[in-house]
Amino acid sequence: GYTETEVVQAVLGETEDKTELIILEQEVSVELEITKVLANIPLFEKSKRIVSHGKGGFSVDLSLVTEDTIFFDHDLKTVEIVIPHAKLLFAEPDFERTEFYDTQKALLAFGDIKLTQEQQNVINLQIAEKMKEELSKSNRLAYADLRAVQQVKAFLKPIVEGVAPEYTLKVVQ
């Protein structure tokens, strides 16, 4: 046999230092309409539309798993581990893939637009903020939570089975 303590210690040994276990990366595209002035910095003669692409990464903090979040059901032979919800860890714009359009919807080459470093920084900041907003929408977070449960179960299943092979692992939030 085994003891609950052995299972708990085996699980905590794997989770205690995993503060940012990346469980999902997702593509994201955002659109920005930029007019003459943004953050008090003159930008363009007319407004421009920018479509920017990138990716976001979601993580789960497994260091929050403690002996108080691990439950045993000896009748059903299950070990249930409660994990925290996934959170957005990063939003990374891929500025190489940014598309600029003029007001007539024509695609402009990056070289057609002359921006100072300050202007470019302001636009990059806006793009990153907009990506964070998009990635933080409830449907994306719900999907990240689903993936968190699946990934953590796949990660911890061999650990639990190694100590208590007759028990089934359940991961919930």
PDB file of C-alpha atoms in Angstrom:
ATOM      1  CA  GLY A   1       0.000   0.000   0.000  1.00  0.00           C
ATOM      2  CA  TYR A   2       0.791   3.628   0.196  1.00  0.00           C
ATOM      3  CA  THR A   3      -0.209   6.483   2.428  1.00  0.00           C
ATOM      4  CA  GLU A   4      -2.002   9.688   1.490  1.00  0.00           C
ATOM      5  CA  THR A   5       1.113  11.513   2.661  1.00  0.00           C
ATOM      6  CA  GLU A   6       3.235   9.703   0.054  1.00  0.00           C
ATOM      7  CA  VAL A   7       0.857  10.733  -2.732  1.00  0.00           C
ATOM      8  CA  VAL A   8       0.701  14.330  -1.460  1.00  0.00           C
ATOM      9  CA  GLN A   9       4.494  14.569  -1.179  1.00  0.00           C
ATOM     10  CA  ALA A  10       4.986  13.113  -4.668  1.00  0.00           C
ATOM     11  CA  VAL A  11       2.518  15.626  -6.163  1.00  0.00           C
ATOM     12  CA  LEU A  12       3.884  18.613  -4.228  1.00  0.00           C
ATOM     13  CA  GLY A  13       7.419  17.624  -5.197  1.00  0.00           C
ATOM     14  CA  GLU A  14       6.412  18.150  -8.828  1.00  0.00           C
ATOM     15  CA  THR A  15       4.255  21.250  -8.383  1.00  0.00           C
ATOM     16  CA  GLU A  16       5.921  23.431  -5.742  1.00  0.00           C
ATOM     17  CA  ASP A  17       8.365  25.164  -8.098  1.00  0.00           C
ATOM     18  CA  LYS A  18       6.037  25.324 -11.131  1.00  0.00           C
ATOM     19  CA  THR A  19       4.780  28.888 -10.719  1.00  0.00           C
ATOM     20  CA  GLU A  20       4.259  29.448 -14.433  1.00  0.00           C
ATOM     21  CA  LEU A  21       3.503  26.153 -16.150  1.00  0.00           C
ATOM     22  CA  ILE A  22       2.622  27.198 -19.706  1.00  0.00           C
ATOM     23  CA  ILE A  23      -0.448  25.252 -20.714  1.00  0.00           C
ATOM     24  CA  LEU A  24      -1.524  27.000 -23.921  1.00  0.00           C
ATOM     25  CA  GLU A  25      -0.238  29.352 -26.597  1.00  0.00           C
ATOM     26  CA  GLN A  26      -2.789  31.007 -28.878  1.00  0.00           C
ATOM     27  CA  GLU A  27      -2.516  33.099 -32.029  1.00  0.00           C
ATOM     28  CA  VAL A  28      -4.081  36.540 -31.825  1.00  0.00           C
ATOM     29  CA  SER A  29      -4.739  39.330 -34.331  1.00  0.00           C
ATOM     30  CA  VAL A  30      -5.871  42.822 -33.452  1.00  0.00           C
ATOM     31  CA  GLU A  31      -6.845  45.854 -35.468  1.00  0.00           C
ATOM     32  CA  LEU A  32      -6.043  49.441 -34.548  1.00  0.00           C
ATOM     33  CA  GLU A  33      -7.268  52.621 -36.177  1.00  0.00           C
ATOM     34  CA  ILE A  34      -4.628  55.280 -35.756  1.00  0.00           C
ATOM     35  CA  THR A  35      -5.399  58.897 -36.490  1.00  0.00           C
ATOM     36  CA  LYS A  36      -3.238  61.978 -36.594  1.00  0.00           C
ATOM     37  CA  VAL A  37      -2.503  62.032 -32.911  1.00  0.00           C
ATOM     38  CA  LEU A  38      -1.982  59.203 -30.463  1.00  0.00           C
ATOM     39  CA  ALA A  39      -0.877  59.917 -26.904  1.00  0.00           C
ATOM     40  CA  ASN A  40      -0.267  63.543 -27.962  1.00  0.00           C
ATOM     41  CA  ILE A  41       2.272  62.447 -30.577  1.00  0.00           C
ATOM     42  CA  PRO A  42       1.475  63.478 -34.159  1.00  0.00           C
ATOM     43  CA  LEU A  43       1.502  60.366 -36.338  1.00  0.00           C
ATOM     44  CA  PHE A  44      -0.077  60.575 -39.772  1.00  0.00           C
ATOM     45  CA  GLU A  45      -1.704  63.055 -42.129  1.00  0.00           C
ATOM     46  CA  LYS A  46      -4.739  60.754 -42.383  1.00  0.00           C
ATOM     47  CA  SER A  47      -5.842  57.834 -40.304  1.00  0.00           C
ATOM     48  CA  LYS A  48      -4.259  54.444 -40.840  1.00  0.00           C
ATOM     49  CA  ARG A  49      -5.518  50.995 -40.021  1.00  0.00           C
ATOM     50  CA  ILE A  50      -3.044  48.578 -38.510  1.00  0.00           C
ATOM     51  CA  VAL A  51      -3.561  44.829 -38.266  1.00  0.00           C
ATOM     52  CA  SER A  52      -1.085  43.184 -35.962  1.00  0.00           C
ATOM     53  CA  HIS A  53      -0.531  39.493 -35.299  1.00  0.00           C
ATOM     54  CA  GLY A  54       1.089  37.725 -32.398  1.00  0.00           C
ATOM     55  CA  LYS A  55       0.563  35.093 -29.769  1.00  0.00           C
ATOM     56  CA  GLY A  56      -0.405  34.846 -26.161  1.00  0.00           C
ATOM     57  CA  GLY A  57       0.622  32.343 -23.560  1.00  0.00           C
ATOM     58  CA  PHE A  58      -1.467  31.124 -20.668  1.00  0.00           C
ATOM     59  CA  SER A  59      -0.077  29.541 -17.540  1.00  0.00           C
ATOM     60  CA  VAL A  60      -1.216  27.985 -14.320  1.00  0.00           C
ATOM     61  CA  ASP A  61       0.529  28.467 -10.983  1.00  0.00           C
ATOM     62  CA  LEU A  62       0.940  24.965  -9.581  1.00  0.00           C
ATOM     63  CA  SER A  63       2.839  26.256  -6.555  1.00  0.00           C
ATOM     64  CA  LEU A  64      -0.651  27.089  -5.205  1.00  0.00           C
ATOM     65  CA  VAL A  65      -1.436  23.362  -5.003  1.00  0.00           C
ATOM     66  CA  THR A  66      -1.066  22.351  -1.348  1.00  0.00           C
ATOM     67  CA  GLU A  67      -2.047  19.412   0.813  1.00  0.00           C
ATOM     68  CA  ASP A  68      -5.294  21.352   1.403  1.00  0.00           C
ATOM     69  CA  THR A  69      -6.155  21.193  -2.323  1.00  0.00           C
ATOM     70  CA  ILE A  70      -5.581  17.434  -2.698  1.00  0.00           C
ATOM     71  CA  PHE A  71      -8.526  15.216  -1.758  1.00  0.00           C
ATOM     72  CA  PHE A  72      -8.887  11.445  -1.525  1.00  0.00           C
ATOM     73  CA  ASP A  73     -12.025   9.389  -2.060  1.00  0.00           C
ATOM     74  CA  HIS A  74     -11.177   5.875  -0.950  1.00  0.00           C
ATOM     75  CA  ASP A  75     -14.587   4.491  -1.985  1.00  0.00           C
ATOM     76  CA  LEU A  76     -14.238   5.712  -5.568  1.00  0.00           C
ATOM     77  CA  LYS A  77     -10.446   5.337  -5.490  1.00  0.00           C
ATOM     78  CA  THR A  78      -9.801   8.858  -6.748  1.00  0.00           C
ATOM     79  CA  VAL A  79      -7.263  11.534  -5.986  1.00  0.00           C
ATOM     80  CA  GLU A  80      -8.718  14.958  -6.751  1.00  0.00           C
ATOM     81  CA  ILE A  81      -6.392  17.926  -7.155  1.00  0.00           C
ATOM     82  CA  VAL A  82      -7.821  21.446  -7.260  1.00  0.00           C
ATOM     83  CA  ILE A  83      -5.733  23.804  -9.382  1.00  0.00           C
ATOM     84  CA  PRO A  84      -6.006  27.575  -9.843  1.00  0.00           C
ATOM     85  CA  HIS A  85      -7.506  29.095 -12.976  1.00  0.00           C
ATOM     86  CA  ALA A  86      -5.259  29.773 -15.939  1.00  0.00           C
ATOM     87  CA  LYS A  87      -4.021  33.307 -16.376  1.00  0.00           C
ATOM     88  CA  LEU A  88      -2.561  35.233 -19.274  1.00  0.00           C
ATOM     89  CA  LEU A  89       1.211  35.105 -18.883  1.00  0.00           C
ATOM     90  CA  PHE A  90       2.266  37.047 -21.974  1.00  0.00           C
ATOM     91  CA  ALA A  91       1.016  38.716 -25.142  1.00  0.00           C
ATOM     92  CA  GLU A  92       3.739  38.933 -27.788  1.00  0.00           C
ATOM     93  CA  PRO A  93       3.099  40.953 -30.914  1.00  0.00           C
ATOM     94  CA  ASP A  94       5.080  39.802 -33.948  1.00  0.00           C
ATOM     95  CA  PHE A  95       5.875  43.228 -35.364  1.00  0.00           C
ATOM     96  CA  GLU A  96       7.342  41.665 -38.533  1.00  0.00           C
ATOM     97  CA  ARG A  97       3.801  40.563 -39.453  1.00  0.00           C
ATOM     98  CA  THR A  98       2.137  43.947 -38.810  1.00  0.00           C
ATOM     99  CA  GLU A  99       0.121  45.245 -41.762  1.00  0.00           C
ATOM    100  CA  PHE A 100      -0.492  48.953 -42.377  1.00  0.00           C
ATOM    101  CA  TYR A 101      -3.393  50.184 -44.510  1.00  0.00           C
ATOM    102  CA  ASP A 102      -4.226  53.724 -45.524  1.00  0.00           C
ATOM    103  CA  THR A 103      -7.767  55.088 -45.253  1.00  0.00           C
ATOM    104  CA  GLN A 104      -8.526  53.787 -48.754  1.00  0.00           C
ATOM    105  CA  LYS A 105      -7.737  50.276 -47.434  1.00  0.00           C
ATOM    106  CA  ALA A 106      -4.600  49.934 -49.572  1.00  0.00           C
ATOM    107  CA  LEU A 107      -1.857  47.861 -47.996  1.00  0.00           C
ATOM    108  CA  LEU A 108       1.246  49.928 -47.340  1.00  0.00           C
ATOM    109  CA  ALA A 109       4.727  48.547 -47.110  1.00  0.00           C
ATOM    110  CA  PHE A 110       6.359  49.079 -43.744  1.00  0.00           C
ATOM    111  CA  GLY A 111       8.962  51.290 -45.461  1.00  0.00           C
ATOM    112  CA  ASP A 112       6.213  53.588 -46.808  1.00  0.00           C
ATOM    113  CA  ILE A 113       5.485  54.767 -43.309  1.00  0.00           C
ATOM    114  CA  LYS A 114       8.098  56.915 -41.663  1.00  0.00           C
ATOM    115  CA  LEU A 115       7.795  56.762 -37.901  1.00  0.00           C
ATOM    116  CA  THR A 116      10.079  58.120 -35.259  1.00  0.00           C
ATOM    117  CA  GLN A 117      11.182  55.691 -32.558  1.00  0.00           C
ATOM    118  CA  GLU A 118       8.827  57.456 -30.143  1.00  0.00           C
ATOM    119  CA  GLN A 119       5.880  57.030 -32.515  1.00  0.00           C
ATOM    120  CA  GLN A 120       6.746  53.373 -33.099  1.00  0.00           C
ATOM    121  CA  ASN A 121       6.985  52.772 -29.336  1.00  0.00           C
ATOM    122  CA  VAL A 122       3.540  54.304 -28.787  1.00  0.00           C
ATOM    123  CA  ILE A 123       2.014  52.128 -31.514  1.00  0.00           C
ATOM    124  CA  ASN A 124       3.752  48.993 -30.205  1.00  0.00           C
ATOM    125  CA  LEU A 125       2.429  49.703 -26.720  1.00  0.00           C
ATOM    126  CA  GLN A 126      -1.115  50.141 -28.084  1.00  0.00           C
ATOM    127  CA  ILE A 127      -0.847  46.873 -30.017  1.00  0.00           C
ATOM    128  CA  ALA A 128       0.387  44.962 -26.964  1.00  0.00           C
ATOM    129  CA  GLU A 129      -2.431  46.409 -24.802  1.00  0.00           C
ATOM    130  CA  LYS A 130      -5.053  45.504 -27.394  1.00  0.00           C
ATOM    131  CA  MET A 131      -3.664  41.953 -27.614  1.00  0.00           C
ATOM    132  CA  LYS A 132      -3.846  41.587 -23.823  1.00  0.00           C
ATOM    133  CA  GLU A 133      -7.493  42.730 -23.952  1.00  0.00           C
ATOM    134  CA  GLU A 134      -8.331  40.252 -26.718  1.00  0.00           C
ATOM    135  CA  LEU A 135      -6.565  37.368 -24.987  1.00  0.00           C
ATOM    136  CA  SER A 136      -8.284  38.175 -21.669  1.00  0.00           C
ATOM    137  CA  LYS A 137     -11.793  37.685 -23.089  1.00  0.00           C
ATOM    138  CA  SER A 138     -13.857  35.110 -21.215  1.00  0.00           C
ATOM    139  CA  ASN A 139     -14.034  32.587 -24.091  1.00  0.00           C
ATOM    140  CA  ARG A 140     -10.231  32.517 -24.374  1.00  0.00           C
ATOM    141  CA  LEU A 141      -9.795  32.198 -20.605  1.00  0.00           C
ATOM    142  CA  ALA A 142     -12.385  29.398 -20.478  1.00  0.00           C
ATOM    143  CA  TYR A 143     -10.476  27.514 -23.183  1.00  0.00           C
ATOM    144  CA  ALA A 144      -7.206  28.098 -21.298  1.00  0.00           C
ATOM    145  CA  ASP A 145      -8.831  26.668 -18.147  1.00  0.00           C
ATOM    146  CA  LEU A 146      -9.924  23.568 -20.062  1.00  0.00           C
ATOM    147  CA  ARG A 147      -6.385  23.130 -21.390  1.00  0.00           C
ATOM    148  CA  ALA A 148      -4.960  23.704 -17.889  1.00  0.00           C
ATOM    149  CA  VAL A 149      -6.999  20.806 -16.491  1.00  0.00           C
ATOM    150  CA  GLN A 150      -5.959  18.539 -19.411  1.00  0.00           C
ATOM    151  CA  GLN A 151      -2.273  19.498 -19.273  1.00  0.00           C
ATOM    152  CA  VAL A 152      -1.959  19.251 -15.496  1.00  0.00           C
ATOM    153  CA  LYS A 153      -3.712  15.879 -15.522  1.00  0.00           C
ATOM    154  CA  ALA A 154      -1.290  14.600 -18.183  1.00  0.00           C
ATOM    155  CA  PHE A 155       1.625  16.012 -16.170  1.00  0.00           C
ATOM    156  CA  LEU A 156       0.607  14.585 -12.770  1.00  0.00           C
ATOM    157  CA  LYS A 157      -1.052  11.297 -13.801  1.00  0.00           C
ATOM    158  CA  PRO A 158       2.231   9.323 -13.973  1.00  0.00           C
ATOM    159  CA  ILE A 159       3.232  10.720 -10.559  1.00  0.00           C
ATOM    160  CA  VAL A 160      -0.013   9.643  -8.855  1.00  0.00           C
ATOM    161  CA  GLU A 161      -0.075   6.265 -10.652  1.00  0.00           C
ATOM    162  CA  GLY A 162       3.542   5.689  -9.663  1.00  0.00           C
ATOM    163  CA  VAL A 163       2.625   5.919  -5.971  1.00  0.00           C
ATOM    164  CA  ALA A 164      -0.998   4.700  -5.997  1.00  0.00           C
ATOM    165  CA  PRO A 165      -1.584   2.744  -9.238  1.00  0.00           C
ATOM    166  CA  GLU A 166      -5.138   1.702  -8.299  1.00  0.00           C
ATOM    167  CA  TYR A 167      -6.270   5.339  -7.937  1.00  0.00           C
ATOM    168  CA  THR A 168      -7.602   7.593 -10.685  1.00  0.00           C
ATOM    169  CA  LEU A 169      -6.531  11.230 -10.881  1.00  0.00           C
ATOM    170  CA  LYS A 170      -9.115  13.993 -11.201  1.00  0.00           C
ATOM    171  CA  VAL A 171      -8.003  17.586 -11.796  1.00  0.00           C
ATOM    172  CA  VAL A 172     -10.558  20.353 -11.231  1.00  0.00           C
ATOM    173  CA  GLN A 173     -10.663  24.118 -10.744  1.00  0.00           C
TER     174      GLN A 173
END
